[in-house]
């Protein structure tokens, strides 16, 4: 019984409360069920208010949530939930009206009026903040913040919504760079609670696109990834070696689509079927040169490419190594 009760309390805190703040697909029935969960939490908090072990266990588990609360907070769980519903500006008008009716019934008109006043103040502060951000002169900061907010909002609405958001963003110019900047922010905020982190979901999405050759986004994502600056590549591959391995495998497949053509100047590598190739020979040189500069990855890239040279059709990689080394010397 104890485990079931704790599971139910954590469900309210980890699932229902965050959903009340960000989900849009609420209706009268789901509002009623959520409020019933709140009533259940209030009953449990009263029943176990003198159970010290229960309170300590709940407090320890509560720290793992973005919406951390104390056992005492559960005594007014419905009021807390309704307050968050009232603050949710994404609800349909008819649902907002129903929330108002439920709040009047559950906590009374006086407290309901206070909750609405707090919501108005919060909305006003939010508008002021957005005005400040709009006037910011640092475009890159605005863009990163906007991307973060967009991806977080999609993530809080569910995995499918996040996938749709990333799919739309990657089709924009610099869209992939904007998405990967969120991964960079996650790494910079190393001490942040794991519930804030978006990079695992983004990496999972990126791996899915790269491995699905039939995906309409595959060509653009791979090509964009191969033309990122070394600094951003470093953020992508740091701690995500699965993406690095996928990329190296893909580069080798693209290299095998090239054939040698000889002219008066020597040998050049051209695609056997241009419509089937995503990367040119020069693209391979550029991405390999960039990979050599990525901390913690450059050595692995060098070893992998040397192994490619020994495979059938690996002659192209010998030329890639030669030209990449020549470019490095020019930069020095």
Coordinates of C-alpha atoms in Angstrom, one line a residue:
X1 CA 0.0 0.0 0.0
X2 CA 2.8 2.4 1.0
X3 CA 4.4 2.1 -2.5
X4 CA 1.1 2.6 -4.3
X5 CA 0.4 5.8 -2.2
X6 CA 3.8 7.2 -2.9
X7 CA 3.5 6.4 -6.6
X8 CA 0.2 8.3 -6.7
X9 CA 1.6 11.3 -5.0
X10 CA 4.6 11.5 -7.3
X11 CA 2.3 11.1 -10.3
X12 CA 0.4 14.2 -9.2
X13 CA 3.6 16.1 -8.7
X14 CA 5.7 14.8 -11.7
X15 CA 2.9 14.5 -14.3
X16 CA -0.3 16.4 -13.5
X17 CA 1.2 19.6 -12.2
X18 CA 3.6 20.2 -15.1
X19 CA 0.9 19.3 -17.6
X20 CA -1.5 21.8 -16.0
X21 CA 1.1 24.5 -16.7
X22 CA 1.9 23.7 -20.3
X23 CA -0.5 21.3 -22.0
X24 CA -3.2 22.7 -24.3
X25 CA -5.5 19.7 -24.8
X26 CA -7.4 19.9 -21.5
X27 CA -11.2 19.5 -21.4
X28 CA -13.8 19.4 -18.7
X29 CA -13.5 15.7 -18.1
X30 CA -9.7 15.8 -17.7
X31 CA -9.9 18.9 -15.5
X32 CA -12.3 17.0 -13.2
X33 CA -10.0 14.0 -13.1
X34 CA -7.0 16.2 -12.3
X35 CA -8.9 18.0 -9.5
X36 CA -9.9 14.5 -8.1
X37 CA -6.2 13.6 -8.0
X38 CA -5.7 16.8 -6.0
X39 CA -8.4 15.8 -3.5
X40 CA -6.8 12.4 -3.2
X41 CA -3.4 14.1 -2.3
X42 CA -5.1 16.3 0.3
X43 CA -6.7 13.2 1.9
X44 CA -3.3 11.4 2.0
X45 CA -1.5 14.4 3.4
X46 CA -4.0 14.6 6.3
X47 CA -4.0 10.9 6.9
X48 CA -0.2 10.7 7.1
X49 CA 0.6 14.1 8.5
X50 CA 2.1 12.6 11.6
X51 CA 4.0 9.9 9.8
X52 CA 7.6 11.1 9.9
X53 CA 9.0 8.4 7.7
X54 CA 6.4 9.0 5.0
X55 CA 7.2 12.7 4.9
X56 CA 10.9 12.2 4.7
X57 CA 10.6 9.7 1.9
X58 CA 8.3 12.0 0.0
X59 CA 10.7 15.0 0.4
X60 CA 13.7 13.0 -0.9
X61 CA 11.8 11.8 -4.0
X62 CA 10.2 15.3 -4.5
X63 CA 13.7 16.8 -5.1
X64 CA 13.9 14.9 -8.4
X65 CA 11.1 16.9 -9.8
X66 CA 11.1 20.3 -11.5
X67 CA 7.9 21.0 -9.5
X68 CA 9.3 20.1 -6.1
X69 CA 6.9 20.5 -3.2
X70 CA 6.7 19.5 0.4
X71 CA 4.3 17.1 2.1
X72 CA 2.6 20.1 3.7
X73 CA 2.0 21.6 0.2
X74 CA -0.2 18.6 -0.6
X75 CA -2.8 19.8 2.0
X76 CA -3.9 22.4 -0.5
X77 CA -3.2 20.4 -3.7
X78 CA -6.4 21.4 -5.5
X79 CA -5.8 25.1 -4.9
X80 CA -2.2 24.7 -6.2
X81 CA -3.4 22.8 -9.3
X82 CA -6.2 25.3 -10.0
X83 CA -3.7 28.2 -9.6
X84 CA -1.5 26.6 -12.3
X85 CA -4.5 26.0 -14.6
X86 CA -5.5 29.7 -14.2
X87 CA -2.0 30.7 -15.2
X88 CA -2.0 28.5 -18.3
X89 CA -2.6 31.0 -21.1
X90 CA -2.8 28.2 -23.7
X91 CA -6.2 26.7 -22.6
X92 CA -9.2 27.1 -24.8
X93 CA -11.7 29.8 -23.8
X94 CA -14.4 27.3 -22.8
X95 CA -11.9 25.3 -20.7
X96 CA -10.8 28.6 -18.9
X97 CA -14.4 29.3 -18.1
X98 CA -14.9 25.8 -16.7
X99 CA -11.7 26.2 -14.6
X100 CA -13.2 29.4 -13.1
X101 CA -16.4 27.5 -12.2
X102 CA -14.5 24.6 -10.6
X103 CA -12.3 27.1 -8.7
X104 CA -15.3 28.9 -7.3
X105 CA -16.7 25.6 -6.1
X106 CA -13.5 24.1 -4.6
X107 CA -11.8 27.1 -3.0
X108 CA -14.5 29.8 -3.0
X109 CA -15.0 33.1 -4.9
X110 CA -12.5 35.0 -2.7
X111 CA -9.5 32.8 -3.1
X112 CA -10.5 32.3 -6.8
X113 CA -10.3 36.1 -7.3
X114 CA -6.9 36.2 -5.6
X115 CA -5.6 33.5 -7.9
X116 CA -6.8 35.4 -11.0
X117 CA -5.2 38.6 -9.7
X118 CA -1.9 36.7 -9.3
X119 CA -2.2 35.3 -12.8
X120 CA -2.7 38.8 -14.2
X121 CA 0.4 40.1 -12.4
X122 CA 2.4 37.1 -13.6
X123 CA 1.3 37.7 -17.2
X124 CA 2.2 41.4 -16.9
X125 CA 5.7 40.5 -15.6
X126 CA 6.1 38.1 -18.5
X127 CA 5.1 40.7 -21.1
X128 CA 7.6 43.1 -19.6
X129 CA 10.3 40.5 -19.8
X130 CA 9.5 39.7 -23.4
X131 CA 9.6 43.5 -24.2
X132 CA 13.1 43.7 -22.7
X133 CA 14.2 40.6 -24.7
X134 CA 12.8 42.1 -27.9
X135 CA 14.9 45.2 -27.4
X136 CA 18.1 43.2 -26.7
X137 CA 20.9 44.1 -29.0
X138 CA 22.6 40.7 -28.8
X139 CA 20.9 38.8 -31.6
X140 CA 22.6 35.5 -30.8
X141 CA 21.4 35.6 -27.2
X142 CA 17.8 36.3 -28.3
X143 CA 18.0 33.5 -30.9
X144 CA 19.3 30.9 -28.4
X145 CA 16.8 31.9 -25.8
X146 CA 13.9 31.8 -28.3
X147 CA 15.1 28.4 -29.5
X148 CA 15.3 27.1 -25.9
X149 CA 11.8 28.3 -25.1
X150 CA 10.4 26.9 -28.2
X151 CA 11.9 23.4 -27.7
X152 CA 11.0 23.4 -24.0
X153 CA 7.4 24.2 -24.7
X154 CA 7.2 21.4 -27.3
X155 CA 8.9 19.0 -25.0
X156 CA 6.5 19.7 -22.1
X157 CA 3.6 18.9 -24.5
X158 CA 4.9 15.4 -25.2
X159 CA 7.5 13.6 -27.3
X160 CA 5.5 13.7 -30.5
X161 CA 5.1 17.5 -30.2
X162 CA 8.9 17.8 -29.7
X163 CA 9.6 15.7 -32.8
X164 CA 7.2 17.9 -34.8
X165 CA 8.9 21.1 -33.5
X166 CA 12.4 19.8 -34.3
X167 CA 11.2 18.7 -37.8
X168 CA 9.9 22.2 -38.6
X169 CA 12.9 24.0 -37.2
X170 CA 15.5 21.9 -39.1
X171 CA 14.0 23.1 -42.4
X172 CA 14.8 26.7 -41.6
X173 CA 18.2 28.3 -42.5
X174 CA 20.5 27.6 -39.6
X175 CA 17.7 25.6 -38.0
X176 CA 20.0 22.7 -37.1
X177 CA 22.5 25.1 -35.5
X178 CA 19.7 26.6 -33.4
X179 CA 18.6 23.2 -32.3
X180 CA 22.1 22.1 -31.4
X181 CA 22.7 25.3 -29.4
X182 CA 20.2 23.9 -26.9
X183 CA 22.5 20.9 -26.5
X184 CA 25.3 23.4 -25.9
X185 CA 23.3 25.2 -23.2
X186 CA 22.6 21.9 -21.5
X187 CA 26.3 21.2 -21.3
X188 CA 27.1 24.7 -20.0
X189 CA 24.6 24.3 -17.2
X190 CA 26.2 21.1 -16.0
X191 CA 24.8 21.2 -12.5
X192 CA 21.2 21.7 -13.6
X193 CA 18.7 19.0 -12.6
X194 CA 18.2 16.3 -15.2
X195 CA 14.6 17.2 -15.7
X196 CA 15.7 20.4 -17.3
X197 CA 17.9 18.7 -19.9
X198 CA 16.6 18.5 -23.5
X199 CA 19.8 17.2 -25.1
X200 CA 18.9 13.5 -24.7
X201 CA 15.7 14.0 -26.6
X202 CA 17.4 16.1 -29.3
X203 CA 20.2 13.5 -29.7
X204 CA 17.6 10.7 -30.0
X205 CA 15.8 12.7 -32.7
X206 CA 19.0 13.4 -34.6
X207 CA 20.0 9.8 -34.5
X208 CA 16.6 8.8 -35.9
X209 CA 16.9 11.2 -38.8
X210 CA 20.5 10.2 -39.6
X211 CA 19.6 6.4 -39.7
X212 CA 16.4 6.8 -41.7
X213 CA 17.5 7.1 -45.3
X214 CA 13.9 7.5 -46.5
X215 CA 13.2 10.5 -44.1
X216 CA 12.6 13.7 -46.1
X217 CA 14.9 15.5 -43.6
X218 CA 17.8 13.1 -43.9
X219 CA 19.6 14.8 -46.8
X220 CA 19.4 18.3 -45.3
X221 CA 20.3 17.3 -41.8
X222 CA 23.3 15.2 -42.8
X223 CA 24.6 17.9 -45.2
X224 CA 24.1 20.6 -42.6
X225 CA 25.8 18.5 -39.9
X226 CA 28.8 18.1 -42.2
X227 CA 29.2 21.8 -42.7
X228 CA 29.0 22.9 -39.1
X229 CA 31.9 24.9 -37.6
X230 CA 34.3 22.8 -35.4
X231 CA 33.1 24.6 -32.2
X232 CA 29.5 23.4 -32.7
X233 CA 30.6 20.0 -33.9
X234 CA 32.5 19.7 -30.6
X235 CA 29.3 20.4 -28.7
X236 CA 27.4 17.8 -30.8
X237 CA 29.9 15.0 -30.4
X238 CA 31.1 15.7 -26.8
X239 CA 29.5 12.9 -24.9
X240 CA 27.5 11.7 -27.9
X241 CA 29.8 9.3 -29.6
X242 CA 26.9 7.4 -31.2
X243 CA 26.3 10.4 -33.4
X244 CA 30.0 10.6 -34.3
X245 CA 30.0 6.9 -35.3
X246 CA 26.8 7.4 -37.4
X247 CA 28.4 10.3 -39.1
X248 CA 31.7 8.5 -39.9
X249 CA 29.7 5.5 -41.3
X250 CA 27.7 7.9 -43.4
X251 CA 30.9 9.7 -44.7
X252 CA 32.3 6.3 -45.8
X253 CA 29.1 5.5 -47.7
X254 CA 29.3 8.8 -49.4
X255 CA 33.0 8.3 -50.3
X256 CA 32.1 5.0 -52.0
X257 CA 29.8 6.8 -54.3
X258 CA 32.8 8.7 -55.8
X259 CA 34.8 7.6 -58.7
X260 CA 38.2 8.8 -60.0
X261 CA 38.3 10.8 -63.2
X262 CA 41.6 11.7 -64.8
X263 CA 42.5 14.8 -66.8
X264 CA 45.6 16.9 -67.6
X265 CA 45.8 18.1 -64.0
X266 CA 45.6 14.7 -62.5
X267 CA 42.9 12.8 -60.6
X268 CA 39.6 14.2 -59.4
X269 CA 36.8 12.4 -57.6
X270 CA 33.2 12.8 -58.9
X271 CA 30.0 11.1 -57.9
X272 CA 29.0 8.1 -60.1
X273 CA 25.3 9.2 -59.7
X274 CA 25.1 12.9 -58.7
X275 CA 21.4 12.6 -57.7
X276 CA 22.3 9.8 -55.2
X277 CA 25.2 11.7 -53.6
X278 CA 24.7 14.1 -50.7
X279 CA 28.4 15.1 -50.2
X280 CA 31.0 16.0 -52.8
X281 CA 34.7 15.2 -52.6
X282 CA 35.4 18.7 -51.3
X283 CA 32.7 18.3 -48.7
X284 CA 34.5 15.2 -47.4
X285 CA 37.7 17.1 -47.2
X286 CA 36.0 20.0 -45.3
X287 CA 34.2 17.8 -42.7
X288 CA 37.3 15.7 -42.1
X289 CA 39.4 18.8 -41.6
X290 CA 36.7 20.1 -39.1
X291 CA 36.6 16.8 -37.3
X292 CA 40.4 16.8 -36.8
X293 CA 39.9 20.0 -34.8
X294 CA 37.2 18.7 -32.5
X295 CA 38.6 18.0 -29.0
X296 CA 38.4 14.4 -28.0
X297 CA 37.2 13.3 -31.5
X298 CA 40.0 14.3 -33.9
X299 CA 42.1 11.3 -33.0
X300 CA 39.2 8.9 -33.4
X301 CA 38.4 10.4 -36.8
X302 CA 41.9 10.0 -37.9
X303 CA 42.1 6.4 -36.9
X304 CA 38.7 5.7 -38.5
X305 CA 39.6 7.3 -41.8
X306 CA 42.9 5.3 -41.9
X307 CA 40.9 2.1 -41.5
X308 CA 38.6 3.3 -44.4
X309 CA 41.7 3.6 -46.6
X310 CA 42.3 -0.2 -46.2
X311 CA 38.8 -1.1 -47.3
X312 CA 37.7 -1.8 -50.9
X313 CA 37.1 1.6 -52.6
X314 CA 39.1 3.3 -49.9
X315 CA 41.6 5.1 -52.3
X316 CA 39.5 8.2 -52.1
X317 CA 40.3 8.6 -48.4
X318 CA 44.1 8.8 -49.1
X319 CA 43.4 11.9 -51.2
X320 CA 41.1 13.3 -48.5
X321 CA 43.8 12.9 -45.9
X322 CA 46.4 14.6 -48.2
X323 CA 44.1 17.5 -49.0
X324 CA 43.0 17.9 -45.4
X325 CA 46.6 18.1 -44.2
X326 CA 47.3 20.6 -46.9
X327 CA 44.4 22.8 -45.7
X328 CA 45.6 22.6 -42.1
X329 CA 49.1 23.8 -43.2
X330 CA 47.6 26.7 -45.1
X331 CA 45.6 27.8 -42.0
X332 CA 48.7 27.6 -39.8

